[in-house]
mmCIF file of C-alpha atoms and ligand atoms in Angstrom:
data_model
loop_
_atom_site.group_PDB
_atom_site.id
_atom_site.type_symbol
_atom_site.label_atom_id
_atom_site.label_comp_id
_atom_site.label_asym_id
_atom_site.label_seq_id
_atom_site.Cartn_x
_atom_site.Cartn_y
_atom_site.Cartn_z
ATOM 1 C CA MET A 25 -0.106 -0.049 -0.002
ATOM 2 C CA LYS A 26 1.089 3.510 -0.882
ATOM 3 C CA ASN A 27 2.642 5.563 2.142
ATOM 4 C CA THR A 28 1.450 8.881 2.581
ATOM 5 C CA VAL A 29 1.488 11.675 5.322
ATOM 6 C CA THR A 30 -1.575 10.227 6.297
ATOM 7 C CA THR A 31 -0.084 6.900 7.011
ATOM 8 C CA PHE A 32 2.727 8.863 9.103
ATOM 9 C CA LYS A 33 -0.238 10.376 11.126
ATOM 10 C CA ASN A 34 -2.292 7.258 11.709
ATOM 11 C CA ALA A 35 0.771 5.242 12.971
ATOM 12 C CA LYS A 36 1.544 8.035 15.501
ATOM 13 C CA GLU A 37 -2.163 7.802 16.602
ATOM 14 C CA LYS A 38 -1.998 3.919 16.718
ATOM 15 C CA GLY A 39 1.597 3.754 18.318
ATOM 16 C CA GLU A 40 2.811 1.965 15.315
ATOM 17 C CA LYS A 41 6.651 2.560 14.569
ATOM 18 C CA LEU A 42 7.831 4.182 11.247
ATOM 19 C CA SER A 43 10.599 2.728 9.120
ATOM 20 C CA MET A 44 12.650 5.123 6.708
ATOM 21 C CA LEU A 45 15.962 4.710 4.979
ATOM 22 C CA THR A 46 17.854 6.662 2.581
ATOM 23 C CA ALA A 47 18.571 5.951 -0.900
ATOM 24 C CA TYR A 48 19.792 8.031 -3.680
ATOM 25 C CA ASP A 49 19.108 5.732 -7.028
ATOM 26 C CA TYR A 50 16.933 3.660 -9.099
ATOM 27 C CA SER A 51 18.181 0.157 -7.977
ATOM 28 C CA THR A 52 18.233 0.821 -4.301
ATOM 29 C CA ALA A 53 15.097 2.585 -4.144
ATOM 30 C CA LYS A 54 13.474 -0.879 -5.756
ATOM 31 C CA LEU A 55 14.879 -2.564 -2.892
ATOM 32 C CA VAL A 56 14.036 -0.727 -0.305
ATOM 33 C CA ASP A 57 10.775 -0.357 -1.471
ATOM 34 C CA GLU A 58 10.458 -3.671 -1.923
ATOM 35 C CA ALA A 59 11.306 -4.828 1.750
ATOM 36 C CA GLY A 60 8.117 -2.719 2.874
ATOM 37 C CA ILE A 61 9.955 0.633 4.313
ATOM 38 C CA ASN A 62 7.563 3.137 5.042
ATOM 39 C CA SER A 63 9.880 5.929 3.571
ATOM 40 C CA ILE A 64 12.573 6.591 1.383
ATOM 41 C CA LEU A 65 14.954 9.810 2.302
ATOM 42 C CA VAL A 66 16.725 11.381 -0.700
ATOM 43 C CA GLY A 67 18.912 12.845 1.864
ATOM 44 C CA ASP A 68 21.743 15.553 1.078
ATOM 45 C CA SER A 69 23.729 12.753 3.012
ATOM 46 C CA LEU A 70 24.372 11.907 -0.956
ATOM 47 C CA GLY A 71 27.047 14.480 -0.692
ATOM 48 C CA ASN A 72 29.267 12.147 1.684
ATOM 49 C CA VAL A 73 28.325 8.846 0.718
ATOM 50 C CA ILE A 74 27.719 9.357 -3.189
ATOM 51 C CA LEU A 75 29.772 12.166 -4.209
ATOM 52 C CA GLY A 76 32.634 11.957 -1.667
ATOM 53 C CA TYR A 77 32.575 15.512 -0.156
ATOM 54 C CA GLU A 78 33.250 15.814 3.793
ATOM 55 C CA ASP A 79 29.794 17.541 4.174
ATOM 56 C CA THR A 80 26.774 18.155 2.719
ATOM 57 C CA LEU A 81 27.451 21.795 2.229
ATOM 58 C CA SER A 82 27.966 21.753 -1.390
ATOM 59 C CA VAL A 83 25.115 19.696 -2.616
ATOM 60 C CA THR A 84 23.272 21.547 -5.271
ATOM 61 C CA MET A 85 19.418 21.590 -5.888
ATOM 62 C CA GLU A 86 20.429 19.729 -9.310
ATOM 63 C CA ASP A 87 22.082 16.927 -7.344
ATOM 64 C CA MET A 88 18.958 16.690 -5.261
ATOM 65 C CA ILE A 89 16.456 16.615 -8.395
ATOM 66 C CA HIS A 90 18.789 14.049 -10.221
ATOM 67 C CA HIS A 91 19.095 11.700 -7.641
ATOM 68 C CA SER A 92 15.239 12.153 -6.342
ATOM 69 C CA ALA A 93 13.914 11.798 -9.719
ATOM 70 C CA ALA A 94 15.822 8.252 -9.993
ATOM 71 C CA VAL A 95 14.611 7.173 -6.796
ATOM 72 C CA ALA A 96 10.767 7.902 -7.672
ATOM 73 C CA ARG A 97 11.376 5.809 -10.685
ATOM 74 C CA GLY A 98 12.543 2.890 -8.753
ATOM 75 C CA ALA A 99 9.844 3.056 -5.739
ATOM 76 C CA LYS A 100 6.277 2.533 -5.828
ATOM 77 C CA ASN A 101 5.116 2.285 -2.196
ATOM 78 C CA ALA A 102 7.457 4.296 -0.308
ATOM 79 C CA LEU A 103 6.661 8.033 0.905
ATOM 80 C CA ILE A 104 9.627 9.710 -0.826
ATOM 81 C CA VAL A 105 11.275 13.101 1.150
ATOM 82 C CA THR A 106 13.570 14.815 -0.549
ATOM 83 C CA ASP A 107 16.063 16.924 1.307
ATOM 84 C CA MET A 108 16.181 20.501 0.238
ATOM 85 C CA PRO A 109 19.922 21.203 0.381
ATOM 86 C CA PHE A 110 21.992 23.882 1.973
ATOM 87 C CA MET A 111 21.163 27.520 0.781
ATOM 88 C CA SER A 112 18.174 26.458 -1.056
ATOM 89 C CA TYR A 113 15.843 28.083 1.489
ATOM 90 C CA GLN A 114 17.924 29.908 4.302
ATOM 91 C CA VAL A 115 18.175 33.031 2.247
ATOM 92 C CA SER A 116 14.219 33.888 1.564
ATOM 93 C CA VAL A 117 10.727 32.593 2.215
ATOM 94 C CA GLU A 118 10.419 32.721 -1.543
ATOM 95 C CA ASP A 119 13.246 30.238 -2.486
ATOM 96 C CA ALA A 120 12.240 27.938 -0.052
ATOM 97 C CA VAL A 121 8.893 27.675 -2.192
ATOM 98 C CA ARG A 122 10.456 27.711 -5.301
ATOM 99 C CA ASN A 123 12.785 25.337 -4.420
ATOM 100 C CA ALA A 124 10.424 22.888 -2.649
ATOM 101 C CA GLY A 125 8.227 23.218 -5.532
ATOM 102 C CA ARG A 126 11.392 21.819 -7.966
ATOM 103 C CA LEU A 127 11.882 18.969 -5.710
ATOM 104 C CA ILE A 128 8.310 18.021 -6.265
ATOM 105 C CA LYS A 129 7.990 19.122 -9.900
ATOM 106 C CA GLU A 130 11.304 17.810 -11.168
ATOM 107 C CA GLY A 131 12.454 15.201 -8.652
ATOM 108 C CA HIS A 132 9.050 13.736 -8.221
ATOM 109 C CA ALA A 133 9.319 14.142 -4.382
ATOM 110 C CA GLN A 134 6.474 13.411 -2.232
ATOM 111 C CA ALA A 135 7.468 15.635 0.484
ATOM 112 C CA VAL A 136 10.429 17.824 1.425
ATOM 113 C CA LYS A 137 12.822 17.909 4.467
ATOM 114 C CA LEU A 138 14.383 21.022 5.644
ATOM 115 C CA GLU A 139 16.941 21.256 8.326
ATOM 116 C CA GLY A 140 16.357 23.778 11.339
ATOM 117 C CA GLY A 141 14.299 25.132 14.200
ATOM 118 C CA SER A 142 11.885 27.979 14.823
ATOM 119 C CA ASP A 143 13.878 30.521 12.674
ATOM 120 C CA PHE A 144 12.423 28.471 9.734
ATOM 121 C CA VAL A 145 8.774 28.902 10.623
ATOM 122 C CA PRO A 146 7.867 31.281 7.999
ATOM 123 C CA GLN A 147 9.520 28.822 5.214
ATOM 124 C CA ILE A 148 7.719 25.699 6.920
ATOM 125 C CA LYS A 149 4.248 27.501 6.586
ATOM 126 C CA ALA A 150 4.679 28.617 3.422
ATOM 127 C CA ILE A 151 5.656 25.538 1.580
ATOM 128 C CA VAL A 152 2.866 23.668 3.372
ATOM 129 C CA LYS A 153 0.561 26.698 2.175
ATOM 130 C CA ALA A 154 2.141 25.550 -1.258
ATOM 131 C CA SER A 155 0.408 22.254 -0.947
ATOM 132 C CA ILE A 156 3.676 20.537 -0.116
ATOM 133 C CA PRO A 157 4.420 18.492 3.302
ATOM 134 C CA VAL A 158 7.389 19.160 5.042
ATOM 135 C CA MET A 159 9.587 16.958 7.314
ATOM 136 C CA GLY A 160 11.250 19.081 9.916
ATOM 137 C CA HIS A 161 14.977 18.280 11.117
ATOM 138 C CA LEU A 162 16.401 18.988 14.403
ATOM 139 C CA GLY A 163 19.400 18.500 16.735
ATOM 140 C CA LEU A 164 22.222 17.606 14.868
ATOM 141 C CA THR A 165 21.535 19.358 11.546
ATOM 142 C CA PRO A 166 24.237 18.529 9.423
ATOM 143 C CA GLN A 167 24.073 21.886 7.397
ATOM 144 C CA SER A 168 25.123 23.819 10.281
ATOM 145 C CA ILE A 169 28.162 21.897 10.903
ATOM 146 C CA ASN A 170 30.196 24.956 10.863
ATOM 147 C CA THR A 171 28.305 26.715 13.623
ATOM 148 C CA PHE A 172 28.371 23.393 15.939
ATOM 149 C CA GLY A 173 32.395 22.696 15.430
ATOM 150 C CA GLY A 174 31.964 19.313 14.396
ATOM 151 C CA PHE A 175 29.440 16.476 14.973
ATOM 152 C CA LYS A 176 28.321 16.621 18.077
ATOM 153 C CA VAL A 177 25.327 15.296 20.328
ATOM 154 C CA GLN A 178 22.799 18.271 20.661
ATOM 155 C CA GLY A 179 20.551 19.582 23.632
ATOM 156 C CA LYS A 180 22.816 18.291 26.303
ATOM 157 C CA THR A 181 22.581 22.019 28.568
ATOM 158 C CA LEU A 182 19.147 22.735 29.923
ATOM 159 C CA GLU A 183 19.285 25.636 27.394
ATOM 160 C CA GLN A 184 20.016 23.520 24.242
ATOM 161 C CA ALA A 185 17.221 21.259 25.365
ATOM 162 C CA LYS A 186 14.342 23.854 26.110
ATOM 163 C CA GLN A 187 15.211 25.656 22.743
ATOM 164 C CA LEU A 188 15.020 21.742 21.008
ATOM 165 C CA ILE A 189 11.664 21.258 22.690
ATOM 166 C CA GLN A 190 10.323 25.018 21.699
ATOM 167 C CA SER A 191 11.650 24.016 17.814
ATOM 168 C CA ALA A 192 9.606 20.811 17.739
ATOM 169 C CA ARG A 193 6.516 22.472 18.831
ATOM 170 C CA ASP A 194 6.889 25.562 16.585
ATOM 171 C CA LEU A 195 7.685 23.198 13.571
ATOM 172 C CA GLU A 196 4.384 21.172 14.420
ATOM 173 C CA MET A 197 2.605 24.509 14.715
ATOM 174 C CA ALA A 198 3.753 25.692 11.441
ATOM 175 C CA GLY A 199 2.513 22.501 9.847
ATOM 176 C CA ALA A 200 5.538 19.807 9.697
ATOM 177 C CA PHE A 201 4.167 16.247 9.519
ATOM 178 C CA ALA A 202 7.106 15.004 11.126
ATOM 179 C CA ILE A 203 10.191 15.712 12.483
ATOM 180 C CA VAL A 204 13.733 13.861 12.387
ATOM 181 C CA LEU A 205 15.538 14.271 15.470
ATOM 182 C CA GLU A 206 19.177 13.591 14.814
ATOM 183 C CA CYS A 207 21.975 12.909 17.914
ATOM 184 C CA VAL A 208 19.843 13.952 20.986
ATOM 185 C CA PRO A 209 19.983 12.286 23.941
ATOM 186 C CA GLU A 210 17.449 9.305 24.085
ATOM 187 C CA LYS A 211 15.483 10.867 27.103
ATOM 188 C CA LEU A 212 14.976 14.351 25.258
ATOM 189 C CA ALA A 213 14.082 12.826 22.245
ATOM 190 C CA GLN A 214 11.253 10.866 24.319
ATOM 191 C CA ILE A 215 10.040 13.886 25.975
ATOM 192 C CA ILE A 216 9.966 15.890 22.332
ATOM 193 C CA THR A 217 8.021 12.390 20.866
ATOM 194 C CA GLU A 218 5.628 13.099 23.595
ATOM 195 C CA THR A 219 5.208 17.003 23.390
ATOM 196 C CA VAL A 220 4.087 16.902 19.814
ATOM 197 C CA LYS A 221 1.297 15.015 17.812
ATOM 198 C CA ILE A 222 3.446 14.667 15.021
ATOM 199 C CA PRO A 223 5.556 11.569 14.491
ATOM 200 C CA THR A 224 9.426 11.696 15.489
ATOM 201 C CA ILE A 225 11.859 10.155 13.468
ATOM 202 C CA GLY A 226 15.273 9.127 15.035
ATOM 203 C CA ILE A 227 18.474 8.882 13.859
ATOM 204 C CA GLY A 228 20.938 8.512 17.054
ATOM 205 C CA ALA A 229 18.062 9.780 19.191
ATOM 206 C CA GLY A 230 17.274 6.373 20.903
ATOM 207 C CA ARG A 231 14.274 4.112 21.636
ATOM 208 C CA TYR A 232 11.500 6.295 22.011
ATOM 209 C CA CYS A 233 10.835 8.175 18.794
ATOM 210 C CA ASP A 234 8.289 7.250 16.701
ATOM 211 C CA GLY A 235 10.398 6.049 13.835
ATOM 212 C CA GLN A 236 14.055 5.287 12.707
ATOM 213 C CA VAL A 237 15.919 6.508 9.858
ATOM 214 C CA LEU A 238 19.110 5.216 8.829
ATOM 215 C CA VAL A 239 21.486 5.973 5.883
ATOM 216 C CA TYR A 240 21.648 2.795 3.879
ATOM 217 C CA GLN A 241 25.253 2.694 3.320
ATOM 218 C CA ASP A 242 26.044 2.847 7.232
ATOM 219 C CA MET A 243 23.420 0.271 7.884
ATOM 220 C CA LEU A 244 25.154 -2.180 5.347
ATOM 221 C CA ASP A 245 28.449 -1.316 6.641
ATOM 222 C CA MET A 246 29.433 0.016 2.809
ATOM 223 C CA TYR A 247 30.942 3.697 3.873
ATOM 224 C CA MET A 248 33.994 2.573 5.373
ATOM 225 C CA ASP A 249 35.068 6.035 6.359
ATOM 226 C CA PHE A 250 33.159 6.434 9.374
ATOM 227 C CA SER A 251 30.547 4.364 11.417
ATOM 228 C CA PRO A 252 28.410 6.559 14.204
ATOM 229 C CA LYS A 253 27.750 4.688 17.686
ATOM 230 C CA PHE A 254 24.060 4.469 16.654
ATOM 231 C CA VAL A 255 24.170 2.657 13.623
ATOM 232 C CA LYS A 256 23.227 -1.011 13.556
ATOM 233 C CA GLN A 257 25.256 -2.817 10.824
ATOM 234 C CA TYR A 258 22.750 -5.237 9.653
ATOM 235 C CA ALA A 259 25.275 -6.550 6.737
ATOM 236 C CA HIS A 260 28.885 -6.269 5.488
ATOM 237 C CA ILE A 261 28.346 -5.481 2.198
ATOM 238 C CA GLY A 262 31.464 -3.195 2.020
ATOM 239 C CA GLU A 263 33.847 -6.304 2.515
ATOM 240 C CA ASN A 264 31.578 -8.442 0.047
ATOM 241 C CA MET A 265 31.857 -5.875 -2.470
ATOM 242 C CA LEU A 266 35.563 -5.438 -2.132
ATOM 243 C CA SER A 267 36.026 -9.170 -2.514
ATOM 244 C CA ALA A 268 33.632 -9.452 -5.599
ATOM 245 C CA PHE A 269 35.989 -6.396 -7.085
ATOM 246 C CA LYS A 270 38.999 -8.665 -6.212
ATOM 247 C CA GLN A 271 38.072 -11.724 -8.211
ATOM 248 C CA TYR A 272 36.877 -10.032 -10.981
ATOM 249 C CA ASP A 273 39.971 -8.268 -11.093
ATOM 250 C CA ASN A 274 42.111 -11.503 -10.988
ATOM 251 C CA ASP A 275 39.518 -13.270 -13.515
ATOM 252 C CA VAL A 276 39.878 -10.627 -15.798
ATOM 253 C CA LYS A 277 43.865 -10.983 -15.340
ATOM 254 C CA ASN A 278 44.291 -14.251 -15.793
ATOM 255 C CA MET A 279 41.216 -14.631 -18.284
ATOM 256 C CA SER A 280 38.981 -17.079 -16.298
ATOM 257 C CA PHE A 281 36.282 -14.205 -17.131
ATOM 258 C CA PRO A 282 34.649 -14.258 -19.644
ATOM 259 C CA THR A 283 34.007 -18.097 -20.213
ATOM 260 C CA GLU A 284 31.684 -19.434 -22.879
ATOM 261 C CA LYS A 285 28.881 -18.814 -20.880
ATOM 262 C CA ASN A 286 29.192 -15.165 -21.546
ATOM 263 C CA ILE A 287 29.660 -14.909 -25.043
ATOM 264 C CA TYR A 288 27.508 -14.294 -27.908
ATOM 265 C CA THR A 289 28.078 -16.752 -31.020
ATOM 266 C CA ILE A 290 27.636 -16.045 -34.837
ATOM 267 C CA ASN A 291 27.579 -18.325 -37.655
ATOM 268 C CA GLU A 292 30.772 -19.470 -38.763
ATOM 269 C CA ASP A 293 29.966 -18.748 -42.509
ATOM 270 C CA ILE A 294 29.700 -15.092 -41.867
ATOM 271 C CA ILE A 295 33.187 -15.012 -39.832
ATOM 272 C CA ASP A 296 34.692 -16.962 -42.614
ATOM 273 C CA LYS A 297 33.449 -14.039 -45.162
ATOM 274 C CA LEU A 298 35.104 -11.492 -42.963
ATOM 275 C CA TYR A 299 38.685 -12.856 -43.641
HETATM 276 O O1 KIV B 1 20.631 13.264 4.752
HETATM 277 C C1 KIV B 1 20.405 12.410 5.288
HETATM 278 O O2 KIV B 1 20.568 11.499 4.996
HETATM 279 C C2 KIV B 1 19.501 12.905 6.617
HETATM 280 C C3 KIV B 1 19.599 11.898 7.496
HETATM 281 C C4 KIV B 1 21.049 11.916 8.269
HETATM 282 C C5 KIV B 1 18.604 11.947 8.823
HETATM 283 O O3 KIV B 1 19.351 14.038 6.773
#
């Protein structure tokens, strides 16, 4: 069954957990969708795991549209949420609406996600008014990496914790249909989850969020540069890929690939006429 923002609303009301994974291409989106995951996030984490940048700041609207459209071609049932990249919504409300619209029209997303708290209420209200569902993102918001001074757990002081709770309330009031909580202490995430009526989707935010999201390369152990504590590795695909690539390299060099099974034939009469 097709997942929509209503699925998210109903899940929170019924106390059912929501699953979300990132995907950035057609083939992966198809598999994630087939697995029955509720939602696919075309995250700007593609800057790290697909494009090899150190952070997400260089990701462009064109990057997001390109990958979002590929994911949309592969996913039938998962709700596709696409990230608004750095500087696509921060400068003005007009920019925010126009760029959110592009992610829907050109990227075929069904909702957009943007990072930031109470300061972004005007943008969220305007995007929602344009009939585009918005997912908020609080806590460790990677687009603010230079302000945070590194990848650190957020909301550990009383002031920060209060600010996060207020931001969650403000995002709900602005019309967001869900909020990602990234790298937030479990108990604070629980309070936020109990405070708002919209679902919270945790990543490094503990057990009491309404759902969970992971970057798929992290959970498959494919992104060997760094693995955060909050990730559970469900497979070691990176190792398998490396071993397969090495075998292929060997096979090509010692001529054990291709074999007769891998070739196309042609009538010998034709070949004779070619000499
Ligand atoms: O870009 C992304 O993948 C994200 C998740 C880490 C939530 O925003």
